[in-house]
Amino acid sequence: MAAALENELEVDNEDYYSLLNVRREATQEELKSSYRRLCMLYHPDKHRDPELKKQAEQLFTYVHQAYEVLSDPQSRAIYDIFGKKGLEVEGWEVVEKKRTPAEIREEYERLQRERDERRLQQRTNPKGTISVGIDATDLFDRYEEDFEDVPGGGFPHIEINRMHISQSIEAPLTTSDTAVLSGSLSTHDGNGGGNINLCVRRVTSARGWGELEFGAGDIRGPLFGMKVFRNVTARCFVTAQWGLQFSSRGVRPSATTMMARHLDQNTMGYLQWRWGSPSAMTTSIVRDTKTSHFTLALQLVVPHSYLMMSYQYKFQDEDQTKVKGSIKTGFFGTLVEYGAERKISRHSVVAATVSIGVPQGVSLKIRLNRASQTYLFPIHLTDQILPSAVFYATVGPLAIYLAVQKLIIMPYVRAQKEQELEKQKEVSASEITRRKQEAEAAVLLMQESVKRIIDAEESKMGLLILNAWYGKFVSDNSQKRESAKVIDVTVPLQCLVKDSKLILTEASKAGLPGFYDPCVGEEKSLKMLYQFRGAIHQVLSGDTEPLKIPKQSHRIDSET
């Protein structure tokens, strides 16, 4: 049922919390108080006119349904997770409520296709990497005289000198056994090769698992390996790995053991020992929090021992931007890296890293992650450190990203959103009409109650709603020629006034009695002009922002 509900296209505009004007954490007493108030307003026996009586019965039924759901803990839990659909349907029964056979068939096929794709993705978990190495040293370091007599010699020579492609898929065999098939192809300066591996993993218990690996390749030869994972305690685990690599030179054994321990809630400590060619010992501390990631590592190995420290800062923005820097120094030299990472779409992340080292020179690494696929483009710029190479490696990707973001990505995303908005409007056109009619009927039913509330508030110089509008407002300096899409909600808000106070919860105001959504999918707000103790007040509130009036800060000066 959950899968079908998650993919349901129709928008459920009936927010029970908004209809009763209560918080999502509302207690039973708060629900009962709001329910009684609305029952008094919409009770059919209070209206003699047949048309008004009919409308009152309908609204009274809606309020009763909302209270029945929210007052029952089990129904309320289902509603909070799945919405109103979760109370009405089960599995594919949601399709049967479409209007025509064609729509039923189309919706069924779409849901079935998405479910099959999701199941296949979950069962196989495909992962892939494509790496294309580029040699661009001719851009910054060349002898001009070497090209004087060569046709086309005035253009720098840029070539692809290495490529690597790898792919893996998983196949669950039983509830505890999984097979992983992977393969890779590599080429470097005209020479290349590949290998294929089969790994079978068994989960032995909640505390550990083990796996066997078999591989073969045209360069390294057959491979046999074994790996074991075990949780020693709640804060500590160990892994051990053994392998035998067969080649024309004989058999090369290897072994690796790692122990990890939680030092605190956000910090892990690792100690690793590797025996083989070459043998090494590595210790590292990794601290990962909501806003940062820090790593400190020390490796002892002949002849490439090193000390490495890296830091990554995570911005708390919508695009999940991250900036990072690291320094690595050892017997091989020193390497400094810095870069940034940013989410460019729902499933895509782009990153760029500049590497400056002695004796490595200057390199630029560009990475694109699309779902479970990774594309890498390491570009070697110079063999030595040149200021021009560092400058262009830093500024170039940033300028290209900003240009692509502004000229391609943003217009594309904007067009997609507008398309989805138009489609959503078409799908929910009849729903909007129904909600509008219900809101107009509710306003008519409120008239007598509003008159009594206004008389009571005027007698004590209390809270009077002079004007109120809800919807999309357009500023005077708006660059687009678009009209405001608002509705008058003065009467519904005055009806909610009690003891010279008006309290609105954080739910969307479109679900309040007498309200409806005049601009589906667009940003909305509530603009209100009210009087309290003879003074004029004004407030502008977001659609889902809680609001409590009157407030001194809303008061308008007499001069204004």
Coordinates of C-alpha atoms in Angstrom, one line a residue:
M1 CA 0.0 0.0 0.0
A2 CA 2.8 2.4 0.9
A3 CA 4.4 2.1 -2.6
A4 CA 1.1 3.0 -4.3
L5 CA 0.4 5.9 -1.9
E6 CA 3.9 7.4 -2.4
N7 CA 3.4 7.5 -6.2
E8 CA -0.2 8.8 -6.1
L9 CA -0.5 11.9 -8.3
E10 CA -3.6 13.4 -7.0
V11 CA -3.1 16.2 -4.4
D12 CA -5.0 15.8 -1.2
N13 CA -6.2 19.3 -0.5
E14 CA -8.3 18.5 2.6
D15 CA -6.0 19.1 5.5
Y16 CA -7.9 18.0 8.6
Y17 CA -5.6 19.9 11.0
S18 CA -6.1 23.1 8.9
L19 CA -9.9 22.5 8.7
L20 CA -10.1 22.4 12.5
N21 CA -7.4 25.1 12.9
V22 CA -5.4 23.1 15.4
R23 CA -1.7 22.2 15.6
R24 CA -0.4 18.8 14.4
E25 CA 0.5 18.1 18.0
A26 CA -3.0 19.1 19.2
T27 CA -4.3 17.4 22.3
Q28 CA -7.7 15.8 22.6
E29 CA -9.0 18.8 24.5
E30 CA -7.9 21.2 21.7
L31 CA -9.5 19.0 19.1
K32 CA -12.8 18.8 21.0
S33 CA -12.9 22.5 21.6
S34 CA -12.4 23.4 17.9
Y35 CA -14.9 20.7 16.9
R36 CA -17.6 22.0 19.1
R37 CA -17.1 25.5 17.9
L38 CA -17.4 24.5 14.2
C39 CA -20.4 22.3 14.9
M40 CA -22.2 25.3 16.4
L41 CA -21.4 27.3 13.2
Y42 CA -22.4 24.6 10.7
H43 CA -25.1 22.7 12.4
P44 CA -27.9 22.2 9.8
D45 CA -30.7 22.9 12.3
K46 CA -29.6 26.5 12.6
H47 CA -30.5 27.3 9.0
R48 CA -34.1 27.3 7.6
D49 CA -33.2 28.1 4.0
P50 CA -33.2 24.7 2.1
E51 CA -30.1 25.6 0.1
L52 CA -28.1 26.9 3.1
K53 CA -29.3 23.9 5.1
K54 CA -28.0 21.5 2.4
Q55 CA -24.6 23.3 2.3
A56 CA -24.4 23.3 6.1
E57 CA -25.0 19.5 6.2
Q58 CA -22.1 19.0 3.8
L59 CA -19.7 21.2 5.8
F60 CA -20.9 19.7 9.0
T61 CA -20.1 16.2 7.6
Y62 CA -16.5 17.3 6.6
V63 CA -15.9 18.7 10.1
H64 CA -17.3 15.5 11.7
Q65 CA -15.1 13.3 9.5
A66 CA -12.0 15.4 10.4
Y67 CA -12.7 15.1 14.1
E68 CA -13.4 11.3 13.9
V69 CA -10.0 10.7 12.2
L70 CA -7.9 13.0 14.5
S71 CA -9.6 11.9 17.7
D72 CA -8.8 8.2 17.1
P73 CA -5.1 7.6 17.8
Q74 CA -4.8 4.7 15.2
S75 CA -6.6 6.6 12.4
R76 CA -4.6 9.7 13.2
A77 CA -1.3 7.9 12.9
I78 CA -2.3 6.5 9.5
Y79 CA -3.4 10.0 8.4
D80 CA -0.2 11.6 9.6
I81 CA 1.9 9.2 7.4
F82 CA -0.3 8.6 4.3
G83 CA -2.9 11.4 4.4
K84 CA -6.5 10.9 3.7
K85 CA -5.7 8.3 1.0
G86 CA -4.3 6.0 3.6
L87 CA -7.7 5.8 5.3
E88 CA -9.6 5.0 2.1
V89 CA -7.5 2.6 -0.1
E90 CA -5.3 -0.4 0.1
G91 CA -2.8 -1.3 -2.6
W92 CA -4.0 -1.0 -6.2
E93 CA -7.6 -0.2 -5.2
V94 CA -6.6 3.5 -5.5
V95 CA -6.6 3.0 -9.3
E96 CA -10.2 1.9 -9.4
K97 CA -11.3 5.4 -8.4
K98 CA -10.2 7.0 -11.6
R99 CA -12.9 8.4 -13.9
T100 CA -12.4 6.6 -17.2
P101 CA -11.1 3.1 -18.2
A102 CA -8.2 4.8 -20.1
E103 CA -7.2 6.7 -17.0
I104 CA -7.4 3.6 -14.9
R105 CA -5.2 1.7 -17.4
E106 CA -2.7 4.5 -17.7
E107 CA -2.4 5.0 -13.9
Y108 CA -2.1 1.2 -13.3
E109 CA 0.7 0.8 -15.9
R110 CA 2.6 3.8 -14.6
L111 CA 2.4 2.6 -11.0
Q112 CA 3.4 -1.0 -12.0
R113 CA 6.3 0.3 -14.1
E114 CA 7.6 2.5 -11.3
R115 CA 7.2 -0.3 -8.8
D116 CA 9.1 -2.8 -11.0
E117 CA 11.9 -0.3 -11.6
R118 CA 12.1 0.4 -7.9
R119 CA 12.2 -3.3 -7.0
L120 CA 14.9 -4.0 -9.7
Q121 CA 16.9 -1.1 -8.3
Q122 CA 16.6 -2.4 -4.8
R123 CA 17.4 -6.0 -5.8
T124 CA 20.4 -5.3 -8.1
N125 CA 21.7 -2.1 -6.6
P126 CA 23.8 -1.3 -9.7
K127 CA 26.9 0.9 -9.3
G128 CA 29.2 2.1 -11.9
T129 CA 32.2 4.4 -12.4
I130 CA 33.7 5.9 -15.5
S131 CA 37.0 7.7 -15.3
V132 CA 38.6 9.6 -18.2
G133 CA 42.1 10.9 -17.6
I134 CA 43.2 13.9 -19.6
D135 CA 46.7 15.2 -20.2
A136 CA 46.5 19.0 -20.7
T137 CA 50.1 19.9 -19.8
D138 CA 50.6 21.4 -23.2
L139 CA 48.3 24.3 -22.2
F140 CA 50.8 25.7 -19.7
D141 CA 54.1 24.1 -20.4
R142 CA 55.5 23.8 -23.9
Y143 CA 58.2 25.1 -26.2
E144 CA 56.8 27.3 -28.9
E145 CA 59.6 26.6 -31.4
D146 CA 58.7 23.0 -31.5
F147 CA 55.5 23.9 -33.3
E148 CA 56.6 26.4 -35.8
D149 CA 57.0 24.0 -38.7
V150 CA 54.2 21.6 -37.8
P151 CA 50.7 22.1 -39.4
G152 CA 48.3 23.2 -36.8
G153 CA 51.1 23.4 -34.3
G154 CA 49.8 26.7 -32.9
F155 CA 47.1 24.8 -31.0
P156 CA 47.9 23.0 -27.7
H157 CA 47.8 19.3 -27.8
I158 CA 45.3 17.8 -25.3
E159 CA 44.9 14.0 -25.2
I160 CA 43.1 11.3 -23.2
N161 CA 45.8 9.1 -21.8
R162 CA 43.8 6.8 -19.5
M163 CA 40.4 5.4 -19.0
H164 CA 38.7 3.2 -16.5
I165 CA 35.2 1.7 -16.5
S166 CA 33.8 -0.4 -13.7
Q167 CA 30.3 -1.8 -12.9
S168 CA 28.8 -4.0 -10.2
I169 CA 25.4 -5.5 -9.5
E170 CA 23.9 -7.3 -6.6
A171 CA 21.7 -10.4 -6.7
P172 CA 20.0 -11.5 -3.4
L173 CA 20.1 -15.3 -3.3
T174 CA 18.3 -15.8 0.1
T175 CA 17.4 -13.6 3.0
S176 CA 21.0 -13.9 4.3
D177 CA 23.0 -14.5 1.1
T178 CA 23.9 -12.0 -1.6
A179 CA 26.0 -12.4 -4.7
V180 CA 27.9 -9.4 -6.2
L181 CA 29.2 -9.5 -9.7
S182 CA 31.6 -6.7 -10.8
G183 CA 34.0 -6.0 -13.6
S184 CA 36.4 -3.4 -14.8
L185 CA 38.3 -2.3 -17.9
S186 CA 41.4 0.0 -17.8
T187 CA 43.7 1.5 -20.3
H188 CA 46.8 3.7 -19.9
D189 CA 49.0 5.1 -22.7
G190 CA 47.8 2.4 -25.1
N191 CA 48.1 -0.5 -22.7
G192 CA 45.1 -2.0 -20.9
G193 CA 43.3 -4.9 -19.4
G194 CA 40.4 -6.0 -17.4
N195 CA 39.1 -8.3 -14.7
I196 CA 35.9 -9.8 -13.4
N197 CA 35.0 -10.6 -9.8
L198 CA 32.3 -12.7 -8.1
C199 CA 31.7 -12.1 -4.4
V200 CA 29.2 -14.2 -2.3
R201 CA 28.3 -12.6 1.1
R202 CA 26.4 -14.3 3.9
V203 CA 25.0 -12.5 7.0
T204 CA 25.7 -14.9 9.8
S205 CA 24.0 -12.9 12.6
A206 CA 23.0 -9.5 13.6
R207 CA 26.7 -8.9 14.7
G208 CA 28.6 -10.0 11.6
W209 CA 28.9 -11.4 8.1
G210 CA 31.5 -13.1 5.9
E211 CA 32.2 -13.2 2.2
L212 CA 34.2 -15.1 -0.4
E213 CA 35.6 -13.5 -3.5
F214 CA 36.7 -15.1 -6.8
G215 CA 38.3 -13.1 -9.6
A216 CA 40.2 -13.4 -12.9
G217 CA 41.9 -10.9 -15.2
D218 CA 44.2 -10.8 -18.2
I219 CA 46.9 -8.9 -16.2
R220 CA 46.8 -10.1 -12.6
G221 CA 45.5 -13.6 -13.0
P222 CA 43.1 -15.6 -10.8
L223 CA 42.2 -14.2 -7.4
F224 CA 40.8 -15.9 -4.3
G225 CA 39.9 -13.9 -1.2
M226 CA 37.9 -14.0 2.1
K227 CA 36.6 -11.2 4.3
V228 CA 35.0 -11.2 7.7
F229 CA 33.1 -8.5 9.6
R230 CA 32.3 -8.7 13.3
N231 CA 30.8 -6.3 15.9
V232 CA 32.8 -6.9 19.0
T233 CA 30.8 -4.5 21.2
A234 CA 28.2 -1.9 20.6
R235 CA 31.0 0.7 20.1
C236 CA 33.7 -1.5 18.4
F237 CA 34.0 -3.7 15.3
V238 CA 36.8 -5.5 13.4
T239 CA 37.3 -6.6 9.8
A240 CA 39.8 -9.2 8.5
Q241 CA 40.6 -9.9 4.9
W242 CA 42.9 -12.5 3.3
G243 CA 43.7 -13.0 -0.4
L244 CA 45.8 -15.0 -2.8
Q245 CA 46.8 -13.5 -6.1
F246 CA 48.0 -15.9 -8.8
S247 CA 50.3 -14.6 -11.6
S248 CA 53.1 -15.8 -13.9
R249 CA 55.5 -14.7 -11.1
G250 CA 53.9 -17.0 -8.6
V251 CA 51.4 -16.7 -5.8
R252 CA 51.3 -13.4 -3.8
P253 CA 49.5 -13.6 -0.5
S254 CA 48.1 -10.6 1.4
A255 CA 46.2 -9.9 4.6
T256 CA 44.5 -6.8 6.1
T257 CA 43.0 -6.3 9.6
M258 CA 41.2 -3.2 10.8
M259 CA 39.7 -2.3 14.1
A260 CA 37.3 0.6 14.6
R261 CA 35.9 2.2 17.7
H262 CA 33.4 4.9 18.4
L263 CA 35.3 7.5 20.5
D264 CA 32.1 9.6 20.9
Q265 CA 28.8 10.1 19.2
N266 CA 30.4 11.7 16.1
T267 CA 34.0 10.4 16.2
M268 CA 35.5 7.2 15.0
G269 CA 39.0 5.8 15.5
Y270 CA 40.5 3.3 13.0
L271 CA 43.6 1.2 13.3
Q272 CA 44.6 -0.8 10.2
W273 CA 47.5 -3.3 9.5
R274 CA 48.2 -4.6 6.0
W275 CA 50.6 -7.4 5.2
G276 CA 51.8 -8.0 1.7
S277 CA 53.6 -5.9 -0.9
P278 CA 54.0 -3.4 0.6
S279 CA 53.1 -3.8 4.2
A280 CA 51.7 -0.8 6.1
M281 CA 50.1 0.3 9.3
T282 CA 47.6 3.2 9.3
T283 CA 45.8 4.9 12.1
S284 CA 43.1 7.6 11.6
I285 CA 40.5 9.6 13.4
V286 CA 37.3 10.7 11.6
R287 CA 34.8 13.2 13.1
D288 CA 31.6 13.7 11.2
T289 CA 28.9 16.2 12.3
K290 CA 26.0 17.9 10.7
T291 CA 28.1 20.8 9.6
S292 CA 31.6 19.4 9.2
H293 CA 33.8 16.4 8.4
F294 CA 37.4 16.1 9.8
T295 CA 40.0 13.4 9.1
L296 CA 43.4 12.9 10.6
A297 CA 45.5 9.9 9.3
L298 CA 49.0 8.6 9.7
Q299 CA 50.4 5.8 7.6
L300 CA 53.8 4.1 8.2
V301 CA 55.1 2.2 5.1
V302 CA 58.3 1.9 3.3
P303 CA 58.9 4.1 1.3
H304 CA 55.7 6.1 1.3
S305 CA 54.9 7.0 4.9
Y306 CA 52.6 10.1 5.2
L307 CA 50.6 12.3 7.4
M308 CA 47.2 13.6 6.1
M309 CA 44.7 16.0 7.5
S310 CA 41.4 17.1 5.8
Y311 CA 38.5 19.3 6.7
Q312 CA 35.1 19.7 5.0
Y313 CA 32.4 22.3 5.9
K314 CA 28.8 21.5 5.1
F315 CA 26.5 24.5 4.4
Q316 CA 23.0 24.0 5.6
D317 CA 21.4 25.1 2.3
E318 CA 19.0 23.5 -0.2
D319 CA 21.9 22.6 -2.6
Q320 CA 23.9 20.8 0.2
T321 CA 27.0 22.8 -0.7
K322 CA 30.3 21.6 0.8
V323 CA 33.8 23.1 0.7
K324 CA 36.9 21.1 1.6
G325 CA 40.6 21.3 2.0
S326 CA 43.4 18.8 2.8
I327 CA 47.1 18.6 3.1
K328 CA 49.2 15.4 2.8
T329 CA 52.9 15.2 3.4
G330 CA 55.4 12.4 3.5
F331 CA 58.5 10.9 2.0
F332 CA 57.0 11.3 -1.5
G333 CA 56.5 15.1 -1.1
T334 CA 53.6 17.3 -0.2
L335 CA 50.2 17.6 -1.7
V336 CA 47.5 20.3 -1.0
E337 CA 44.0 19.9 -2.2
Y338 CA 40.9 22.2 -2.0
G339 CA 37.5 22.0 -3.7
A340 CA 33.8 22.2 -3.5
E341 CA 30.7 20.0 -4.0
R342 CA 27.1 20.9 -4.8
K343 CA 23.9 19.3 -5.6
I344 CA 22.6 20.4 -9.0
S345 CA 19.4 18.3 -9.2
R346 CA 17.5 15.7 -7.2
H347 CA 19.8 12.9 -8.1
S348 CA 23.0 14.7 -9.3
V349 CA 26.0 16.1 -7.5
V350 CA 29.0 17.9 -9.1
A351 CA 32.3 18.4 -7.4
A352 CA 35.7 20.0 -8.4
T353 CA 39.0 19.6 -6.6
V354 CA 42.3 21.3 -7.3
S355 CA 45.5 19.4 -6.4
I356 CA 48.8 21.1 -6.0
G357 CA 51.8 19.1 -5.1
V358 CA 55.6 18.5 -5.2
P359 CA 56.5 16.6 -7.4
Q360 CA 53.0 15.9 -8.8
G361 CA 52.4 19.4 -10.2
V362 CA 48.9 20.8 -10.7
S363 CA 45.8 18.8 -11.4
L364 CA 42.0 19.4 -11.6
K365 CA 39.6 16.6 -10.7
I366 CA 35.9 16.9 -11.8
R367 CA 33.4 14.5 -10.5
L368 CA 29.7 14.0 -11.4
N369 CA 27.5 11.7 -9.4
R370 CA 24.2 10.7 -11.0
A371 CA 22.2 8.4 -8.8
S372 CA 24.5 5.4 -8.3
Q373 CA 26.8 6.2 -11.3
T374 CA 30.0 8.2 -10.9
Y375 CA 31.9 10.0 -13.7
L376 CA 35.4 11.2 -13.0
F377 CA 37.6 13.5 -15.1
P378 CA 41.1 13.9 -13.7
I379 CA 42.9 16.6 -15.7
H380 CA 46.7 16.9 -15.4
L381 CA 47.7 20.5 -16.0
T382 CA 51.4 20.8 -15.2
D383 CA 54.3 18.8 -13.9
Q384 CA 55.4 21.7 -11.9
I385 CA 53.7 24.4 -9.8
L386 CA 52.8 27.3 -12.1
P387 CA 50.7 30.3 -10.9
S388 CA 48.7 30.4 -14.2
A389 CA 47.8 26.7 -13.9
V390 CA 46.6 27.2 -10.3
F391 CA 44.6 30.3 -11.2
Y392 CA 42.8 28.7 -14.2
A393 CA 42.2 25.4 -12.3
T394 CA 40.5 27.4 -9.5
V395 CA 38.6 30.1 -11.5
G396 CA 37.8 28.0 -14.6
P397 CA 35.5 25.4 -13.1
L398 CA 33.7 28.1 -11.0
A399 CA 33.1 30.3 -14.0
I400 CA 31.9 27.4 -16.1
Y401 CA 29.6 26.2 -13.4
L402 CA 28.0 29.6 -12.9
A403 CA 27.5 30.0 -16.6
V404 CA 26.0 26.6 -17.0
Q405 CA 23.9 27.1 -13.9
K406 CA 22.5 30.4 -15.2
L407 CA 22.1 29.6 -18.9
I408 CA 21.2 25.9 -18.8
I409 CA 20.3 24.4 -15.5
M410 CA 18.2 27.2 -14.0
P411 CA 16.1 27.7 -17.2
Y412 CA 15.6 24.0 -17.5
V413 CA 14.5 23.5 -13.9
R414 CA 12.3 26.6 -14.1
A415 CA 10.6 25.2 -17.3
Q416 CA 10.2 21.8 -15.6
K417 CA 8.5 23.4 -12.6
E418 CA 6.2 25.4 -14.8
Q419 CA 5.3 22.3 -16.7
E420 CA 4.6 20.4 -13.6
L421 CA 2.6 23.3 -12.2
E422 CA 0.4 23.5 -15.3
K423 CA -0.1 19.7 -15.2
Q424 CA -1.0 19.9 -11.6
K425 CA -3.5 22.7 -12.3
E426 CA -5.1 20.6 -15.0
V427 CA -5.4 17.5 -12.8
S428 CA -6.8 19.4 -9.9
A429 CA -9.1 21.8 -11.8
S430 CA -12.2 20.1 -10.8
E431 CA -11.0 19.8 -7.2
I432 CA -10.3 23.6 -7.1
T433 CA -13.8 24.3 -8.4
R434 CA -15.3 22.0 -5.7
R435 CA -13.2 23.7 -2.9
K436 CA -14.2 27.1 -4.2
Q437 CA -17.9 26.3 -4.0
E438 CA -17.5 24.8 -0.5
A439 CA -15.6 28.0 0.6
E440 CA -18.3 30.3 -0.8
A441 CA -21.0 28.2 0.9
A442 CA -19.1 28.3 4.2
V443 CA -18.9 32.1 4.0
L444 CA -22.7 32.3 3.5
L445 CA -23.2 30.1 6.6
M446 CA -20.9 32.3 8.6
Q447 CA -22.7 35.6 8.1
E448 CA -25.0 35.5 11.1
S449 CA -22.2 34.3 13.4
V450 CA -19.9 37.0 12.1
K451 CA -22.4 39.7 12.8
R452 CA -22.7 38.6 16.4
I453 CA -18.9 38.4 16.7
I454 CA -18.5 41.9 15.2
D455 CA -21.2 43.4 17.6
A456 CA -19.5 41.8 20.6
E457 CA -16.0 43.0 19.6
E458 CA -17.2 46.6 18.8
S459 CA -18.9 46.9 22.2
K460 CA -15.5 46.3 23.9
M461 CA -13.2 47.9 21.2
G462 CA -11.9 44.4 20.5
L463 CA -10.5 42.7 17.4
L464 CA -12.1 43.6 14.0
I465 CA -10.9 42.2 10.7
L466 CA -11.2 45.1 8.3
N467 CA -9.8 43.4 5.2
A468 CA -8.0 40.2 4.6
W469 CA -6.7 38.6 1.4
Y470 CA -5.1 35.2 0.8
G471 CA -3.1 34.0 -2.2
K472 CA -0.2 35.2 -4.4
F473 CA 0.7 38.9 -4.1
V474 CA 2.8 40.7 -6.8
S475 CA 5.2 43.4 -5.8
D476 CA 5.4 46.7 -7.6
N477 CA 9.0 46.0 -8.7
S478 CA 8.2 42.5 -10.1
Q479 CA 10.0 42.0 -13.4
K480 CA 7.2 39.7 -14.7
R481 CA 3.9 41.0 -15.9
E482 CA 1.7 38.8 -13.8
S483 CA -1.5 39.5 -11.9
A484 CA -2.2 38.9 -8.2
K485 CA -4.2 35.7 -7.5
V486 CA -5.9 36.4 -4.2
I487 CA -9.3 35.8 -2.5
D488 CA -11.1 37.8 0.1
V489 CA -11.1 36.0 3.5
T490 CA -12.3 38.8 5.7
V491 CA -15.4 36.9 6.8
P492 CA -13.8 33.5 7.6
L493 CA -11.1 35.2 9.7
Q494 CA -13.5 37.3 11.6
C495 CA -15.5 34.1 12.3
L496 CA -12.4 32.6 14.0
V497 CA -12.0 35.5 16.4
K498 CA -12.6 34.5 20.0
D499 CA -12.2 36.8 23.0
S500 CA -10.5 39.5 20.9
K501 CA -7.9 37.0 19.7
L502 CA -7.2 35.2 16.4
I503 CA -4.8 32.2 16.4
L504 CA -3.8 30.3 13.3
T505 CA -1.7 27.2 13.4
E506 CA 1.3 26.4 11.2
A507 CA -0.8 24.3 8.7
S508 CA -1.5 25.7 5.3
K509 CA -4.3 28.3 5.5
A510 CA -5.9 26.9 2.3
G511 CA -7.7 24.3 4.5
L512 CA -9.3 26.8 6.9
P513 CA -13.1 27.0 6.7
G514 CA -14.1 29.6 4.0
F515 CA -10.6 29.3 2.4
Y516 CA -9.4 27.6 -0.8
D517 CA -6.2 27.6 -2.8
P518 CA -6.5 30.3 -5.6
C519 CA -3.0 29.4 -7.1
V520 CA -2.1 25.7 -6.7
G521 CA 1.6 25.1 -6.5
E522 CA 2.6 28.7 -6.0
E523 CA 3.8 30.6 -3.0
K524 CA 1.0 32.1 -1.0
S525 CA 0.6 34.5 1.9
L526 CA -2.0 36.1 4.1
K527 CA -2.4 39.9 4.2
M528 CA -4.6 41.4 6.9
L529 CA -5.7 44.8 8.0
Y530 CA -7.4 44.8 11.4
Q531 CA -8.5 47.1 14.2
F532 CA -7.8 46.7 17.9
R533 CA -8.7 49.2 20.6
G534 CA -9.4 51.8 17.9
A535 CA -5.9 51.5 16.3
I536 CA -5.2 50.1 12.8
H537 CA -2.9 47.2 12.4
Q538 CA -1.4 45.4 9.4
V539 CA 0.3 42.0 9.0
L540 CA 1.7 39.8 6.2
S541 CA 2.1 36.1 7.1
G542 CA 3.4 33.2 5.1
D543 CA 1.0 30.3 4.1
T544 CA 2.3 27.9 6.7
E545 CA 3.5 30.3 9.3
P546 CA 1.6 30.4 12.7
L547 CA -0.1 33.7 13.4
K548 CA -1.4 35.2 16.6
I549 CA -3.0 38.6 16.7
P550 CA -3.3 41.3 17.9
K551 CA 0.3 42.3 18.3
Q552 CA 1.8 45.7 19.1
S553 CA 4.4 45.3 16.3
H554 CA 1.6 45.2 13.7
R555 CA 0.3 48.6 14.7
I556 CA 0.4 51.3 12.0
D557 CA 1.4 54.8 13.1
S558 CA -1.2 57.5 12.6
E559 CA 1.2 59.5 10.4
T560 CA 1.5 56.4 8.1

